[in-house]
Amino acid sequence: MANPYLNDFSAGMANGRPSVSPAQPSPRPMSAHSAHGDAGQVRYLGHWPELLGDLGLLGSVWIETESPGLRVVQRQRLTGLRVRGLVGYLDTPEYQVRLLLDACHALRALDDAQGLLVEELGGQPLVSLRLDARSHPLPLRVLLSSLGAQDRSVVPAPHPRQEAPIAALEQHAVGRLQRDCQTLGPDLGFREVAELSGRLSLQPEQLRQMTAEAGAEAVAVDPSLVPCALETLADQVYPLALSSGSRGWVSRAVQSVYGHAYVDGQLALRGDAARLELDVRAIDSAWVVGRRSGERDERSLRLYDADGRAIAVIASGADPWSCGRRDDGGARVSAGRPHGQWRPDAVRLWTTLMNALTS
């Protein structure tokens, strides 16, 4: 996906992707220091909940995820990242995360020791975290040193189960994911997380049926129109609620982009806190899904590849309903605007584009 024309969109933020041939982990946990001379993997006495909690100490970081067709780099803070079941989660009005721990295997420092990787079993990166220039490097150095992760992959010890036994159906990976997502916030629901992580694939008839049952509609649109729509939104510095990720890390963020370049089928979008590189040729189908009610337009643009995997889900970030929460009765409540006050005319721009795509 690399293109020299787009290098300025990601200069200084591309993570190293070393080839890793992990050795079999030790049969029981041991400290990183006791295995410092081992060139293979080590097990660390910590567990994912503690390690994810430490990421909040790093301050502002550049978070990079990549899936077939889309690379996203965005600056965020990970303070408050917790674990429920097999899902690491973070829920703020501007940023939501679902870290699928069954896909996560190890941690490793980036080649320049300015960040770290979360790797899957084969050593491929699921997400990279790189320090922002404004963040102090000391917390990262202390974390990497305590893990012994400077030159090796570190496998956290399994977290002991303290929850009640679950039904056989829920022991399936997708069943567990559905159960865990149902207990978290609504902005990143089970369907979005499962499709964006590749656990579920697109089934058009089922999509239409489920949408109709919710009182909305799903309309297939021409994928070739997607770049034009996104460039129009970038020209207006329009805030987008973008859901994307990788096999193990799915996130939803409200970001404003203002720069764009479209070269050889690749669309690059840039904002102060986000860079996106979309391979338009990877889009096999595009759908506008949702409903419009009065001044609210809850429709989203969903992009899928040829395998039915969701590349991205894009919604309006200018509508306060796009980043709200649900009260105890399940109704949406406004969470406040992270990008200034809501303007009805901004929502009308989104409505106009969605209408144009579906006409």
Coordinates of C-alpha atoms in Angstrom, one line a residue:
M1 CA 0.0 0.0 0.0
A2 CA 3.0 2.2 0.3
N3 CA 3.2 5.1 -2.2
P4 CA 6.0 7.7 -2.3
Y5 CA 3.4 10.4 -2.9
L6 CA 1.9 9.6 0.5
N7 CA 5.1 9.4 2.5
D8 CA 4.5 12.8 4.2
F9 CA 1.3 11.5 5.6
S10 CA 3.1 8.9 7.7
A11 CA 6.7 10.2 8.0
G12 CA 8.1 9.4 11.4
M13 CA 5.2 7.2 12.4
A14 CA 5.6 4.0 10.4
N15 CA 6.3 1.1 12.8
G16 CA 9.0 -1.5 12.3
R17 CA 7.7 -4.9 11.4
P18 CA 10.5 -7.3 12.4
S19 CA 10.3 -10.9 11.3
V20 CA 9.7 -12.9 14.4
S21 CA 10.1 -16.7 14.8
P22 CA 8.9 -17.2 18.4
A23 CA 10.2 -20.0 20.4
Q24 CA 7.8 -22.1 22.5
P25 CA 7.0 -20.2 25.7
S26 CA 8.1 -21.5 29.0
P27 CA 5.6 -23.9 30.6
R28 CA 5.3 -21.6 33.6
P29 CA 5.7 -17.9 34.2
M30 CA 9.0 -16.4 35.1
S31 CA 10.2 -12.9 35.4
A32 CA 11.7 -11.0 32.5
H33 CA 14.9 -10.5 34.3
S34 CA 15.5 -14.1 35.0
A35 CA 15.3 -14.8 31.2
H36 CA 17.2 -11.7 30.1
G37 CA 19.8 -13.7 28.3
D38 CA 17.2 -15.7 26.3
A39 CA 16.9 -14.5 22.7
G40 CA 13.4 -16.0 22.4
Q41 CA 10.1 -15.1 24.1
V42 CA 9.7 -14.9 27.8
R43 CA 6.7 -15.0 30.0
Y44 CA 6.0 -12.0 32.2
L45 CA 4.4 -12.3 35.7
G46 CA 1.9 -9.5 34.8
H47 CA -1.5 -10.1 33.2
W48 CA -3.2 -8.1 30.4
P49 CA -5.4 -6.0 32.8
E50 CA -2.3 -4.7 34.6
L51 CA -0.3 -4.2 31.4
L52 CA -3.1 -2.4 29.6
G53 CA -3.6 -0.2 32.6
D54 CA 0.1 0.9 32.3
L55 CA -0.5 2.1 28.8
G56 CA -2.3 5.1 30.2
L57 CA 1.0 6.3 31.8
L58 CA 2.5 6.8 28.3
G59 CA 0.4 9.9 27.7
S60 CA -0.4 10.8 24.1
V61 CA 0.5 8.1 21.6
W62 CA 0.1 7.5 17.9
I63 CA -1.9 4.4 17.4
E64 CA -1.5 2.5 14.1
T65 CA -3.7 -0.3 12.8
E66 CA -3.8 -1.8 9.4
S67 CA -6.2 -4.2 7.7
P68 CA -6.5 -5.1 4.0
G69 CA -7.4 -1.9 2.3
L70 CA -7.0 0.6 5.2
R71 CA -4.2 2.0 7.3
V72 CA -5.1 4.3 10.2
V73 CA -2.8 6.3 12.4
Q74 CA -4.3 8.5 15.1
R75 CA -3.2 10.3 18.2
Q76 CA -5.0 9.4 21.4
R77 CA -4.6 8.7 25.1
L78 CA -5.2 5.3 26.5
T79 CA -5.9 6.3 30.1
G80 CA -8.7 4.1 31.5
L81 CA -8.1 1.0 29.3
R82 CA -9.6 -2.0 31.2
V83 CA -10.5 -5.6 30.7
R84 CA -13.9 -7.3 30.8
G85 CA -13.9 -11.0 29.9
L86 CA -11.7 -11.4 26.9
V87 CA -12.1 -7.8 25.7
G88 CA -9.9 -4.8 26.6
Y89 CA -12.1 -1.7 26.4
L90 CA -12.0 2.1 26.6
D91 CA -15.1 4.3 26.3
T92 CA -14.9 8.1 26.1
P93 CA -17.1 10.4 23.9
E94 CA -14.2 10.9 21.4
Y95 CA -12.6 7.4 21.4
Q96 CA -13.7 3.9 22.0
V97 CA -11.5 0.7 21.9
R98 CA -12.1 -3.0 21.8
L99 CA -8.9 -5.1 22.2
L100 CA -9.7 -8.7 21.5
L101 CA -7.4 -10.6 23.9
D102 CA -7.9 -14.0 22.3
A103 CA -6.0 -12.6 19.2
C104 CA -3.3 -10.9 21.3
H105 CA -0.2 -12.9 22.1
A106 CA 2.8 -10.7 23.0
L107 CA 4.2 -7.3 23.5
R108 CA 7.4 -6.0 21.8
A109 CA 9.3 -2.8 21.6
L110 CA 9.5 -1.0 18.2
D111 CA 12.9 -1.1 16.6
D112 CA 13.7 2.4 17.7
A113 CA 12.4 1.8 21.2
Q114 CA 10.0 4.8 20.8
G115 CA 6.9 2.6 21.3
L116 CA 5.6 -0.9 21.4
L117 CA 3.7 -3.5 19.4
V118 CA 0.9 -5.8 20.3
E119 CA 1.5 -9.0 18.3
E120 CA -0.6 -12.0 17.3
L121 CA 0.7 -15.5 17.6
G122 CA 2.6 -15.5 14.3
G123 CA 4.5 -12.3 15.3
Q124 CA 2.4 -10.0 13.0
P125 CA 1.5 -6.6 14.6
L126 CA -2.1 -6.1 15.6
V127 CA -1.5 -2.5 16.7
S128 CA 1.5 -0.3 17.3
L129 CA 1.8 2.5 19.8
R130 CA 4.3 5.2 19.2
L131 CA 5.1 8.1 21.6
D132 CA 3.9 11.5 20.6
A133 CA 6.6 14.2 20.4
R134 CA 4.9 15.9 23.3
S135 CA 5.0 12.9 25.6
H136 CA 7.8 12.2 28.1
P137 CA 9.8 9.1 27.1
L138 CA 10.6 8.0 30.7
P139 CA 7.4 6.0 31.4
L140 CA 7.9 4.0 28.2
R141 CA 11.5 3.3 29.1
V142 CA 10.5 2.1 32.5
L143 CA 7.7 -0.1 31.1
L144 CA 10.0 -1.7 28.4
S145 CA 12.7 -2.3 31.0
S146 CA 10.4 -3.9 33.5
L147 CA 9.0 -6.2 30.8
G148 CA 12.4 -7.0 29.3
A149 CA 10.8 -6.2 25.9
Q150 CA 13.5 -4.2 24.3
D151 CA 14.8 -7.0 22.1
R152 CA 12.2 -9.8 22.4
S153 CA 8.5 -10.5 22.5
V154 CA 7.0 -10.8 25.9
V155 CA 4.0 -13.1 26.5
P156 CA 1.9 -12.0 29.4
A157 CA 0.8 -14.7 31.8
P158 CA -2.8 -16.0 31.4
H159 CA -5.3 -14.1 33.5
P160 CA -6.9 -16.5 36.0
R161 CA -10.6 -16.9 35.4
Q162 CA -12.7 -15.6 38.2
E163 CA -16.1 -15.5 36.4
A164 CA -18.8 -18.2 36.6
P165 CA -18.7 -21.1 34.1
I166 CA -20.2 -20.1 30.8
A167 CA -22.5 -22.1 28.5
A168 CA -21.0 -24.2 25.8
L169 CA -22.3 -21.9 23.0
E170 CA -20.5 -18.9 24.7
Q171 CA -17.3 -20.8 24.8
H172 CA -17.0 -20.3 21.0
A173 CA -14.8 -17.2 20.3
V174 CA -17.7 -15.4 18.5
G175 CA -20.1 -16.2 21.3
R176 CA -17.7 -14.9 23.9
L177 CA -17.2 -11.8 21.9
Q178 CA -20.9 -11.2 21.6
R179 CA -21.4 -11.7 25.3
D180 CA -18.6 -9.3 26.3
C181 CA -19.6 -6.6 23.8
Q182 CA -23.2 -6.6 25.1
T183 CA -22.0 -5.5 28.5
L184 CA -20.0 -2.5 27.1
G185 CA -21.0 0.8 25.5
P186 CA -23.2 0.9 22.3
D187 CA -20.9 2.9 20.1
L188 CA -18.8 -0.2 19.2
G189 CA -21.4 -3.0 19.3
F190 CA -20.8 -6.7 18.5
R191 CA -21.7 -6.4 14.9
E192 CA -19.1 -3.7 14.2
V193 CA -16.4 -5.3 16.2
A194 CA -17.0 -8.8 14.7
E195 CA -17.0 -7.5 11.1
L196 CA -14.1 -5.1 11.5
S197 CA -11.9 -7.8 13.1
G198 CA -12.8 -10.4 10.5
R199 CA -14.9 -12.7 12.8
L200 CA -18.0 -12.2 10.7
S201 CA -18.5 -11.5 7.0
L202 CA -21.0 -9.5 5.1
Q203 CA -24.3 -11.2 4.2
P204 CA -26.3 -8.7 2.2
E205 CA -29.7 -10.2 2.8
Q206 CA -29.2 -10.6 6.5
L207 CA -27.9 -7.0 6.6
R208 CA -31.1 -5.7 4.9
Q209 CA -33.3 -7.9 7.2
M210 CA -31.6 -6.8 10.4
T211 CA -31.7 -3.2 9.4
A212 CA -35.4 -3.3 8.4
E213 CA -36.2 -4.9 11.8
A214 CA -34.6 -1.9 13.4
G215 CA -36.8 0.4 11.4
A216 CA -34.0 1.5 9.1
E217 CA -32.7 0.6 5.7
A218 CA -29.5 -0.7 4.0
V219 CA -28.8 0.6 0.5
A220 CA -26.0 -0.6 -1.7
V221 CA -24.1 2.3 -3.3
D222 CA -21.4 2.6 -6.0
P223 CA -18.0 2.2 -4.4
S224 CA -16.4 4.5 -7.0
L225 CA -18.3 7.4 -5.4
V226 CA -16.7 6.9 -2.0
P227 CA -13.5 8.9 -2.7
C228 CA -15.5 11.9 -3.9
A229 CA -17.7 11.8 -0.8
L230 CA -14.7 11.6 1.6
E231 CA -12.9 14.4 -0.3
T232 CA -15.9 16.6 0.0
L233 CA -16.0 16.0 3.8
A234 CA -12.3 16.7 4.1
D235 CA -12.7 20.0 2.1
Q236 CA -15.3 21.1 4.7
V237 CA -13.1 19.9 7.7
Y238 CA -16.0 17.7 8.6
P239 CA -15.7 15.6 11.8
L240 CA -16.0 11.9 11.0
A241 CA -16.8 9.1 13.4
L242 CA -14.5 6.4 12.0
S243 CA -14.7 2.7 13.1
S244 CA -11.7 0.6 11.9
G245 CA -9.0 -1.7 13.1
S246 CA -7.3 -5.0 12.8
R247 CA -7.9 -8.6 13.8
G248 CA -7.2 -7.7 17.5
W249 CA -7.8 -4.0 17.9
V250 CA -11.0 -2.2 16.8
S251 CA -11.6 1.5 17.6
R252 CA -14.0 4.3 16.9
A253 CA -12.8 7.9 17.0
V254 CA -14.3 11.3 16.1
Q255 CA -11.6 13.0 13.9
S256 CA -11.6 16.0 11.6
V257 CA -9.6 15.7 8.4
Y258 CA -8.7 18.6 6.1
G259 CA -6.1 17.3 3.6
H260 CA -6.6 14.7 0.9
A261 CA -4.7 13.2 -2.0
Y262 CA -6.0 10.6 -4.4
V263 CA -3.3 8.8 -6.5
D264 CA -3.4 5.4 -8.3
G265 CA -6.5 4.2 -6.5
Q266 CA -5.3 5.3 -3.0
L267 CA -7.0 8.0 -1.0
A268 CA -5.0 9.6 1.8
L269 CA -6.8 11.8 4.3
R270 CA -5.0 13.9 6.9
G271 CA -5.9 15.8 10.1
D272 CA -4.1 17.2 13.1
A273 CA -4.6 13.9 15.0
A274 CA -5.3 11.4 12.2
R275 CA -3.9 9.9 9.0
L276 CA -5.9 7.5 6.8
E277 CA -4.7 5.6 3.8
L278 CA -7.6 3.9 2.0
D279 CA -7.0 1.6 -1.0
V280 CA -10.2 2.3 -2.9
R281 CA -9.5 -0.7 -5.1
A282 CA -10.1 -3.0 -2.1
I283 CA -13.7 -1.8 -1.7
D284 CA -15.9 -4.5 -3.2
S285 CA -19.2 -3.2 -1.9
A286 CA -20.4 0.0 -0.1
W287 CA -23.6 0.5 1.9
V288 CA -25.5 3.3 3.4
V289 CA -27.1 1.9 6.5
G290 CA -29.4 3.6 9.1
R291 CA -32.2 6.1 9.2
R292 CA -32.9 9.8 9.2
S293 CA -35.3 11.2 11.8
G294 CA -36.0 14.9 11.7
E295 CA -32.7 16.8 12.0
R296 CA -30.8 13.7 13.0
D297 CA -29.2 11.5 10.4
E298 CA -28.0 8.3 11.9
R299 CA -26.9 6.7 8.6
S300 CA -23.4 5.4 8.2
L301 CA -21.3 4.4 5.3
R302 CA -20.0 0.8 5.5
L303 CA -17.2 -0.4 3.3
Y304 CA -16.5 -4.1 2.7
D305 CA -13.8 -6.0 0.8
A306 CA -14.3 -9.0 -1.6
D307 CA -14.2 -11.4 1.4
G308 CA -17.0 -9.6 3.1
R309 CA -14.8 -8.2 5.8
A310 CA -15.6 -4.6 6.9
I311 CA -12.9 -2.2 6.0
A312 CA -14.4 0.8 7.8
V313 CA -17.7 2.2 9.1
I314 CA -17.9 5.9 8.7
A315 CA -20.6 8.1 10.4
S316 CA -21.2 11.8 11.0
G317 CA -19.2 13.2 13.9
A318 CA -21.0 16.5 13.8
D319 CA -24.3 15.1 15.1
P320 CA -24.3 14.9 18.9
W321 CA -26.2 11.6 18.6
S322 CA -23.3 10.1 16.8
C323 CA -21.2 10.1 20.0
G324 CA -23.8 9.8 22.7
R325 CA -24.5 7.2 25.3
R326 CA -27.5 5.3 26.4
D327 CA -29.3 5.8 29.7
D328 CA -30.6 3.0 31.8
G329 CA -33.6 2.7 29.6
G330 CA -31.5 2.3 26.5
A331 CA -32.3 5.8 25.1
R332 CA -29.5 7.9 23.6
V333 CA -28.2 10.8 25.7
S334 CA -25.8 13.5 24.4
A335 CA -22.2 13.1 25.6
G336 CA -21.2 16.6 24.5
R337 CA -19.3 17.6 21.3
P338 CA -15.6 17.0 21.3
H339 CA -15.2 19.3 18.2
G340 CA -17.2 22.4 19.2
Q341 CA -20.9 23.0 19.2
W342 CA -23.2 21.0 17.0
R343 CA -24.5 22.9 14.0
P344 CA -27.6 21.6 12.1
D345 CA -26.1 22.9 8.9
A346 CA -23.1 20.6 9.4
V347 CA -25.5 17.6 9.7
R348 CA -27.2 18.7 6.6
L349 CA -24.0 18.3 4.6
W350 CA -23.8 14.7 5.8
T351 CA -27.5 14.2 4.8
T352 CA -26.9 15.7 1.4
L353 CA -24.0 13.3 0.7
M354 CA -25.8 10.2 1.9
N355 CA -28.8 11.2 -0.2
A356 CA -26.5 11.6 -3.2
L357 CA -24.9 8.2 -2.7
T358 CA -28.3 6.5 -2.5
S359 CA -30.1 8.3 -5.2

